[in-house]
PDB file of C-alpha atoms (C1' of nucleotides) in Angstrom:
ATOM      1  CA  UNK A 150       0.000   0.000   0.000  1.00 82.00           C
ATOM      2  CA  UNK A 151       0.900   3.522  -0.688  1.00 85.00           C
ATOM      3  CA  UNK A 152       1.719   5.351   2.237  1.00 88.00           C
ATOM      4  CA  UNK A 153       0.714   9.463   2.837  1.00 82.00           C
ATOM      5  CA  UNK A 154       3.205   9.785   5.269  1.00 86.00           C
ATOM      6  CA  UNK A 155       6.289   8.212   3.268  1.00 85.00           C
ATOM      7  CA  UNK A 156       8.620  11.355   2.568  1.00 86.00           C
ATOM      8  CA  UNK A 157       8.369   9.590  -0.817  1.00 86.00           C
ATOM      9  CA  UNK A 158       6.252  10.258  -3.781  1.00 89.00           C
ATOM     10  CA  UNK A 159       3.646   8.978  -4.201  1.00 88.00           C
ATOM     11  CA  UNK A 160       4.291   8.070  -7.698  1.00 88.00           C
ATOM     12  CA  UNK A 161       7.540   6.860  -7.017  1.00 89.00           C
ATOM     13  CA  UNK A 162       5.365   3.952  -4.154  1.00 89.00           C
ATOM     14  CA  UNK A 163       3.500   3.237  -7.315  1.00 88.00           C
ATOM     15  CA  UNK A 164       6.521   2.801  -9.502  1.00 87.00           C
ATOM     16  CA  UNK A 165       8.136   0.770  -7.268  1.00 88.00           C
ATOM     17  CA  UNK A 166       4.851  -1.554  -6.204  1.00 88.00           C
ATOM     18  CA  UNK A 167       4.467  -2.130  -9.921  1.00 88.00           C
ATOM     19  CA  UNK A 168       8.093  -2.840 -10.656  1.00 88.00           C
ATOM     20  CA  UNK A 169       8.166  -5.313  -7.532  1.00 89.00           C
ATOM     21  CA  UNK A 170       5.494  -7.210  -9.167  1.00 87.00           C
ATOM     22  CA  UNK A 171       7.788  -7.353 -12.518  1.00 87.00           C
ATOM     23  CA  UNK A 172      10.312  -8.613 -10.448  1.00 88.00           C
ATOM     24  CA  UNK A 173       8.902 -11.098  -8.618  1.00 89.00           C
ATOM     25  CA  UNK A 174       6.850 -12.369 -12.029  1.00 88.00           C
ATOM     26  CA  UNK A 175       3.541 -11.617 -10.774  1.00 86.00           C
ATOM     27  CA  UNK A 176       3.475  -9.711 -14.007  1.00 84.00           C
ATOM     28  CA  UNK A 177       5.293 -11.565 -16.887  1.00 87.00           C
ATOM     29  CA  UNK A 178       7.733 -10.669 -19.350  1.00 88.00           C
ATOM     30  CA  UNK A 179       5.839  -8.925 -22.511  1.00 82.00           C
ATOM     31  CA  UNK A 180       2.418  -9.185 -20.591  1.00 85.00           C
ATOM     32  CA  UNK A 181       0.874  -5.597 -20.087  1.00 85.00           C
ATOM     33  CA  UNK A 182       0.603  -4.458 -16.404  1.00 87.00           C
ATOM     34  CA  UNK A 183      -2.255  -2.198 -15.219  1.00 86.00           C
ATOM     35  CA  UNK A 184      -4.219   0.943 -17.587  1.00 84.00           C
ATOM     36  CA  UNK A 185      -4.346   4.348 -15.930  1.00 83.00           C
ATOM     37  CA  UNK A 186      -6.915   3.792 -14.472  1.00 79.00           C
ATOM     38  CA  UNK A 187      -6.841   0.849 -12.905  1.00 83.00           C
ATOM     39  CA  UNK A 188      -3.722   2.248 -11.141  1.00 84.00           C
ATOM     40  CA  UNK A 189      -6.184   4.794 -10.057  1.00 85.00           C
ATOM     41  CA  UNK A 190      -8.710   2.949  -8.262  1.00 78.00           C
ATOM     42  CA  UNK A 191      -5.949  -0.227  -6.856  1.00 82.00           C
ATOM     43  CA  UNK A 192      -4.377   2.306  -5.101  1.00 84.00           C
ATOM     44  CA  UNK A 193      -7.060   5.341  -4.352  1.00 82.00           C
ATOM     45  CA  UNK A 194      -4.537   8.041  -6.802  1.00 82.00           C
ATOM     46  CA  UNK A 195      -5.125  10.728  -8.902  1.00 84.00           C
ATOM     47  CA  UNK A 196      -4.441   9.671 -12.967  1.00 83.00           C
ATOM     48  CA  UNK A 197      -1.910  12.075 -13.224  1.00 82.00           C
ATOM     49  CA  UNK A 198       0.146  10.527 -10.424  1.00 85.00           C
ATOM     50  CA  UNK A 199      -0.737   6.910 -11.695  1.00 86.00           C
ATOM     51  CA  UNK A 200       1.181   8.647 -15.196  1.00 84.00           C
ATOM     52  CA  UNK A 201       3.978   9.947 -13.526  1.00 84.00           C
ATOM     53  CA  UNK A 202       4.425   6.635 -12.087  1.00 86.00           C
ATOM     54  CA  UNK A 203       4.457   4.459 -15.427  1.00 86.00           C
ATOM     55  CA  UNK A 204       7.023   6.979 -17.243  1.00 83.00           C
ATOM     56  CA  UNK A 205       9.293   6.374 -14.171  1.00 86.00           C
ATOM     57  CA  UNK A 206       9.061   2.893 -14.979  1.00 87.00           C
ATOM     58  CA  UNK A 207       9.619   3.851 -18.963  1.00 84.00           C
ATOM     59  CA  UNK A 208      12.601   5.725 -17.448  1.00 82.00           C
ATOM     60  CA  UNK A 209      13.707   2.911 -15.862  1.00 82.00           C
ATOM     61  CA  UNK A 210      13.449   0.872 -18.807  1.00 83.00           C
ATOM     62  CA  UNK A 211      10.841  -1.582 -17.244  1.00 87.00           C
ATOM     63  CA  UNK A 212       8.481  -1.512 -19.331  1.00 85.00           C
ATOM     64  CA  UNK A 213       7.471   0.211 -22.461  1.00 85.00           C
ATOM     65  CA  UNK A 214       4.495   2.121 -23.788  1.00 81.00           C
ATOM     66  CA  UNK A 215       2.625   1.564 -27.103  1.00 80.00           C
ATOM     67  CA  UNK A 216       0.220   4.555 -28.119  1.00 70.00           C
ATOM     68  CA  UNK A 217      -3.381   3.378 -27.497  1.00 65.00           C
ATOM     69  CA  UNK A 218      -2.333  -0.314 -26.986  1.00 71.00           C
ATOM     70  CA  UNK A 219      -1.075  -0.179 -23.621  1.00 81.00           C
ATOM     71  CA  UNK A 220       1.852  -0.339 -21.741  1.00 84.00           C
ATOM     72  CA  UNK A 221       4.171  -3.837 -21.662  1.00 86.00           C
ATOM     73  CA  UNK A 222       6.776  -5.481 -19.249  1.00 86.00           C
ATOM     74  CA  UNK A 223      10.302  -5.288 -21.226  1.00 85.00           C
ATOM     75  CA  UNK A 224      11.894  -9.257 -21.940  1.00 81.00           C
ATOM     76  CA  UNK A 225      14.537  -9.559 -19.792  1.00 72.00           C
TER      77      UNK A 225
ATOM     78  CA  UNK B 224      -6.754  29.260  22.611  1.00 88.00           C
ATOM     79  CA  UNK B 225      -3.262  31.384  22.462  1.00 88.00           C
ATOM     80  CA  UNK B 226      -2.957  34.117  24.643  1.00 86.00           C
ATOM     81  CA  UNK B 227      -1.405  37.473  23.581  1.00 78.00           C
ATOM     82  CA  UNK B 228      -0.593  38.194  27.000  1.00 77.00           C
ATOM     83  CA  UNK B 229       1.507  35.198  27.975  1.00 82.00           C
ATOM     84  CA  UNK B 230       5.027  35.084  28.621  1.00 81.00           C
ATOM     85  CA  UNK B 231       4.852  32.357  26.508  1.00 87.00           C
ATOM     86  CA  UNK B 232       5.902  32.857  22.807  1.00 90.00           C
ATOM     87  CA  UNK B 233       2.961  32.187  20.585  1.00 91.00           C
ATOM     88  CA  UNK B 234       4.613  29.380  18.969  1.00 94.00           C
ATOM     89  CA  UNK B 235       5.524  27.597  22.039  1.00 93.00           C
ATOM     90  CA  UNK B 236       1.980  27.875  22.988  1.00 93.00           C
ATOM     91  CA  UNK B 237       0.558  26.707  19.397  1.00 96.00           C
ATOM     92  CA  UNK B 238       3.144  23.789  19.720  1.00 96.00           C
ATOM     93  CA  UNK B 239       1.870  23.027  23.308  1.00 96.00           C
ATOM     94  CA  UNK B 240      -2.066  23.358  22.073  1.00 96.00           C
ATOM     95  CA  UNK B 241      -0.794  20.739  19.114  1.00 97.00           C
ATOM     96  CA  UNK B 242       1.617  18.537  20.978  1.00 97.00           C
ATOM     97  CA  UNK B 243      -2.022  18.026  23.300  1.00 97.00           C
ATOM     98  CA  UNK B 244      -4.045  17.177  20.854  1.00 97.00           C
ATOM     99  CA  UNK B 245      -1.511  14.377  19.289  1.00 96.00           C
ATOM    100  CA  UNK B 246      -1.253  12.984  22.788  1.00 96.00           C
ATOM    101  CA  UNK B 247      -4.937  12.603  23.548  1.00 96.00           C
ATOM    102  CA  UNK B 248      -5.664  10.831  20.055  1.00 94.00           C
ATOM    103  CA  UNK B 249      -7.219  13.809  18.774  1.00 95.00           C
ATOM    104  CA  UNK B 250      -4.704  13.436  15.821  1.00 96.00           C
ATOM    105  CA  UNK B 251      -3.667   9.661  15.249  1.00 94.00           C
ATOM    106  CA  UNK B 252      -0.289   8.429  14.447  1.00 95.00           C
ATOM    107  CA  UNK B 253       0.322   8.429  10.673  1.00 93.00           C
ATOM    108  CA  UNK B 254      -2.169  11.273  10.520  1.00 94.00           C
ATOM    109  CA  UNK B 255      -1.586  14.799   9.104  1.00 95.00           C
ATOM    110  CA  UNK B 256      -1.692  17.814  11.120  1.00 96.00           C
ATOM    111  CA  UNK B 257      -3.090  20.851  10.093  1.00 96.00           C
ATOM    112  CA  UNK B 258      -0.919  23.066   6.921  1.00 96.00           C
ATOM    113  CA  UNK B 259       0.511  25.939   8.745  1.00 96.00           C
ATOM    114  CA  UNK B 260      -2.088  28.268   6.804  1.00 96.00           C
ATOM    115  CA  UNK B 261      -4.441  26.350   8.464  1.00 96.00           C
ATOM    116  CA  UNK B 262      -2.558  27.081  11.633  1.00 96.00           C
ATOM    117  CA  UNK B 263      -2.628  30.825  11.083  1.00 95.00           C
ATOM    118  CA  UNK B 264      -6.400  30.359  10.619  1.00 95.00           C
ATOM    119  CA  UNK B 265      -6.908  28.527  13.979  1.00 95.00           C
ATOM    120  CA  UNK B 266      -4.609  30.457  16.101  1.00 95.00           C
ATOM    121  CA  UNK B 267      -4.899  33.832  14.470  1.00 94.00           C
ATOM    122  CA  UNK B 268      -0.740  33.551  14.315  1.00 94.00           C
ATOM    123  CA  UNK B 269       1.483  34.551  11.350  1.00 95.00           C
ATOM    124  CA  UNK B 270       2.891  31.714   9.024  1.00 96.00           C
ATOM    125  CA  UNK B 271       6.171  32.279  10.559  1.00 95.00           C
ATOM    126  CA  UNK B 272       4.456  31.521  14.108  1.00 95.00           C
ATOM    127  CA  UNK B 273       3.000  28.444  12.891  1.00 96.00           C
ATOM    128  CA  UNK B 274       6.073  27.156  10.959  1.00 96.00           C
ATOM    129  CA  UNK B 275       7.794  28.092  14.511  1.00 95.00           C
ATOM    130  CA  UNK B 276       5.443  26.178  15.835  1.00 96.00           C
ATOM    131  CA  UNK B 277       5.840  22.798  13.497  1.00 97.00           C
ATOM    132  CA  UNK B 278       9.571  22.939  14.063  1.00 95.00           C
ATOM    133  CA  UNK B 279       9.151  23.440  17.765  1.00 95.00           C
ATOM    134  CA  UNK B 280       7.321  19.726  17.203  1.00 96.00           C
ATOM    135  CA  UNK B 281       9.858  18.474  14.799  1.00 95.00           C
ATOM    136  CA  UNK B 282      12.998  18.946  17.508  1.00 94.00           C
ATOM    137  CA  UNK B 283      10.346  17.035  20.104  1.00 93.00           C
ATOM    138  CA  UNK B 284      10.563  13.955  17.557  1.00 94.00           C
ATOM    139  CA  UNK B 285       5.924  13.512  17.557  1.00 96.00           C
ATOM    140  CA  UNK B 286       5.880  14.714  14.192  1.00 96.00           C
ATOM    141  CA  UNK B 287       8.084  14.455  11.109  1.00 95.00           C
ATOM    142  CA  UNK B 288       7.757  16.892   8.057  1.00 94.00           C
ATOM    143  CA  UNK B 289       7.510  15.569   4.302  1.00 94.00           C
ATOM    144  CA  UNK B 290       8.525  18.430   2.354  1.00 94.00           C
ATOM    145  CA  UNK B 291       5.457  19.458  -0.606  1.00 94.00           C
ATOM    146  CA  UNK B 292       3.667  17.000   1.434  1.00 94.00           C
ATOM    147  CA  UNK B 293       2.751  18.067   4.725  1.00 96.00           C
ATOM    148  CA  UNK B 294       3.499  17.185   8.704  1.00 96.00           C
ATOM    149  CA  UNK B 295       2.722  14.030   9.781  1.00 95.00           C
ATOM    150  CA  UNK B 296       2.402  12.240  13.780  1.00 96.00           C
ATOM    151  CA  UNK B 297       5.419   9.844  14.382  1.00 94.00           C
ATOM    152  CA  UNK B 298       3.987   6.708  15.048  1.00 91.00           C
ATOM    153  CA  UNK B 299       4.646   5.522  18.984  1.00 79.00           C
TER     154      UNK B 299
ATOM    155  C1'  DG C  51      -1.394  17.930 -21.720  1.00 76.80           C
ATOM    156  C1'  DT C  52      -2.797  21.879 -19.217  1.00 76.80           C
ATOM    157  C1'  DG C  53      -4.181  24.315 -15.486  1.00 76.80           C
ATOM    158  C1'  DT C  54      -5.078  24.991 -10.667  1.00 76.80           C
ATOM    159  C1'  DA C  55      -4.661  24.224  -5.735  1.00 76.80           C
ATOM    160  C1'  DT C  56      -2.034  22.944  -1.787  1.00 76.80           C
ATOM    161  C1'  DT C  57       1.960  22.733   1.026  1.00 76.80           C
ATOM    162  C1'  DT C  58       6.508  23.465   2.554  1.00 76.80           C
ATOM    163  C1'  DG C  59      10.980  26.198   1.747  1.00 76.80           C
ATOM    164  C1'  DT C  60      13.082  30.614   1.677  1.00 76.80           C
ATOM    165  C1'  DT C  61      13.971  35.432   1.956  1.00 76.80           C
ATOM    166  C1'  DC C  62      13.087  40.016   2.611  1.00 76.80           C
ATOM    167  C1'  DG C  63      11.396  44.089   5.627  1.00 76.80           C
ATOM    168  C1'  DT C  64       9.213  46.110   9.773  1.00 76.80           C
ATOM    169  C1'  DA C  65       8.038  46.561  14.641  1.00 76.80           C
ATOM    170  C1'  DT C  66       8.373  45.593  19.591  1.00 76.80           C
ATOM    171  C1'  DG C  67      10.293  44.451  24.004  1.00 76.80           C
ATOM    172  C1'  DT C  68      14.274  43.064  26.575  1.00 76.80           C
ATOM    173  C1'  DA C  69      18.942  42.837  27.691  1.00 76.80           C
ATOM    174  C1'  DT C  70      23.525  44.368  27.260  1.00 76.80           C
ATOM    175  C1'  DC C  71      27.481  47.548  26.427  1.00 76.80           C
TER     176       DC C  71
ATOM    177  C1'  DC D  23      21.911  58.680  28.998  1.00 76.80           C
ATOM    178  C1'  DG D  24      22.605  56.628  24.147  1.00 76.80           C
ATOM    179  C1'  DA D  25      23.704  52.618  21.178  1.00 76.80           C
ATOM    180  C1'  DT D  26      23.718  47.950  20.135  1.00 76.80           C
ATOM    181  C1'  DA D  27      22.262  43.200  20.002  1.00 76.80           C
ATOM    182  C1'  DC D  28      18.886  39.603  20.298  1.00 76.80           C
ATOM    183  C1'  DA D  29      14.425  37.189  20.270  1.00 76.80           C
ATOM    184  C1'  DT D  30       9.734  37.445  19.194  1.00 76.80           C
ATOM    185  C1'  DA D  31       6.054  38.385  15.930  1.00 76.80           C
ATOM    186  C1'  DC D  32       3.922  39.986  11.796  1.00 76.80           C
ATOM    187  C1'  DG D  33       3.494  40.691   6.723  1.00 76.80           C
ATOM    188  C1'  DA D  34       4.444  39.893   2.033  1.00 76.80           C
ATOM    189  C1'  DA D  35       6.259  37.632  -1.755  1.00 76.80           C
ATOM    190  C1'  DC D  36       8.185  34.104  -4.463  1.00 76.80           C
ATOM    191  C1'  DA D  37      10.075  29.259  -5.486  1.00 76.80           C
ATOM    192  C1'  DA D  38       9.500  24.386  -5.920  1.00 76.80           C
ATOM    193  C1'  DA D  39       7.319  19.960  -5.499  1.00 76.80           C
ATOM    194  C1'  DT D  40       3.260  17.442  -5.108  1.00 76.80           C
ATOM    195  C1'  DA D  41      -1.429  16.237  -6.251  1.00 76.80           C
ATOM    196  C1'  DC D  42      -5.765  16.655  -8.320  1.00 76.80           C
ATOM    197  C1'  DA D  43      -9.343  17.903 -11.824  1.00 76.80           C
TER     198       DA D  43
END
DNA sequence: GTGTATTTGTTCGTATGTATC
DNA sequence: CGATACATACGAACAAATACA
């Protein structure tokens, strides 16, 4: 869970949830993880800090994101 | 209520009035306190009075600041 | 993508009372 | 007596990050 009192961004709790879940495999290699909003509701966030979170994972090289398709875990 | 006419400095007194209501449970661990505009507003004190006040907390180690974020009860 | 609101961070200036030199 | 220093308190303004609509 994201946690308001973490000196933390928020977005950066998302990014990291999300890219735990890469790790760990919860979310396979080439599968898409969560829209926008889904983000949104799963952890009770704006959309705009749900989008700040997925470009930190673009940034990170995680993942990539395909223009009205989605947005899909990298292959190792 | 702060009192003008104390030999108390205002923002001891706001820090006292705060450091209160954390201990009685009127603000819960994790929880926010009130924005120091919000603190002028209650008090009737200047920001500087308030952010006095906050810091005044902060060296007592019940309440940590997140910077952009807000001021938050330590946990026991 | 844009705009707005909120919150803390920072820096000025001014005034007052107290204490010190 | 005058001059200085310090702490308190207020006011205003702006910056920067965060978050939301």
């Amino acid at each position: 869970m994201v946690d308001p009192m973490s000196p933390t961004p928020l977005y950066v709790q998302v990014a990291d949830l999300l890219a735990a879940e890469i790790k760990s495999g919860g979310i396979a290699s080439g599968a898409a993880i969560p829209s926008e909003s889904r983000l949104q509701q799963e952890h009770g966030v704006s959309r705009g800090t749900a989008r700040r979170a997925v470009a930190l994972l673009v940034e990170r090289g995680l993942v990539v994101t395909v223009p009205q398709r989605g947005t899909y875990v990298k292959p190792a």
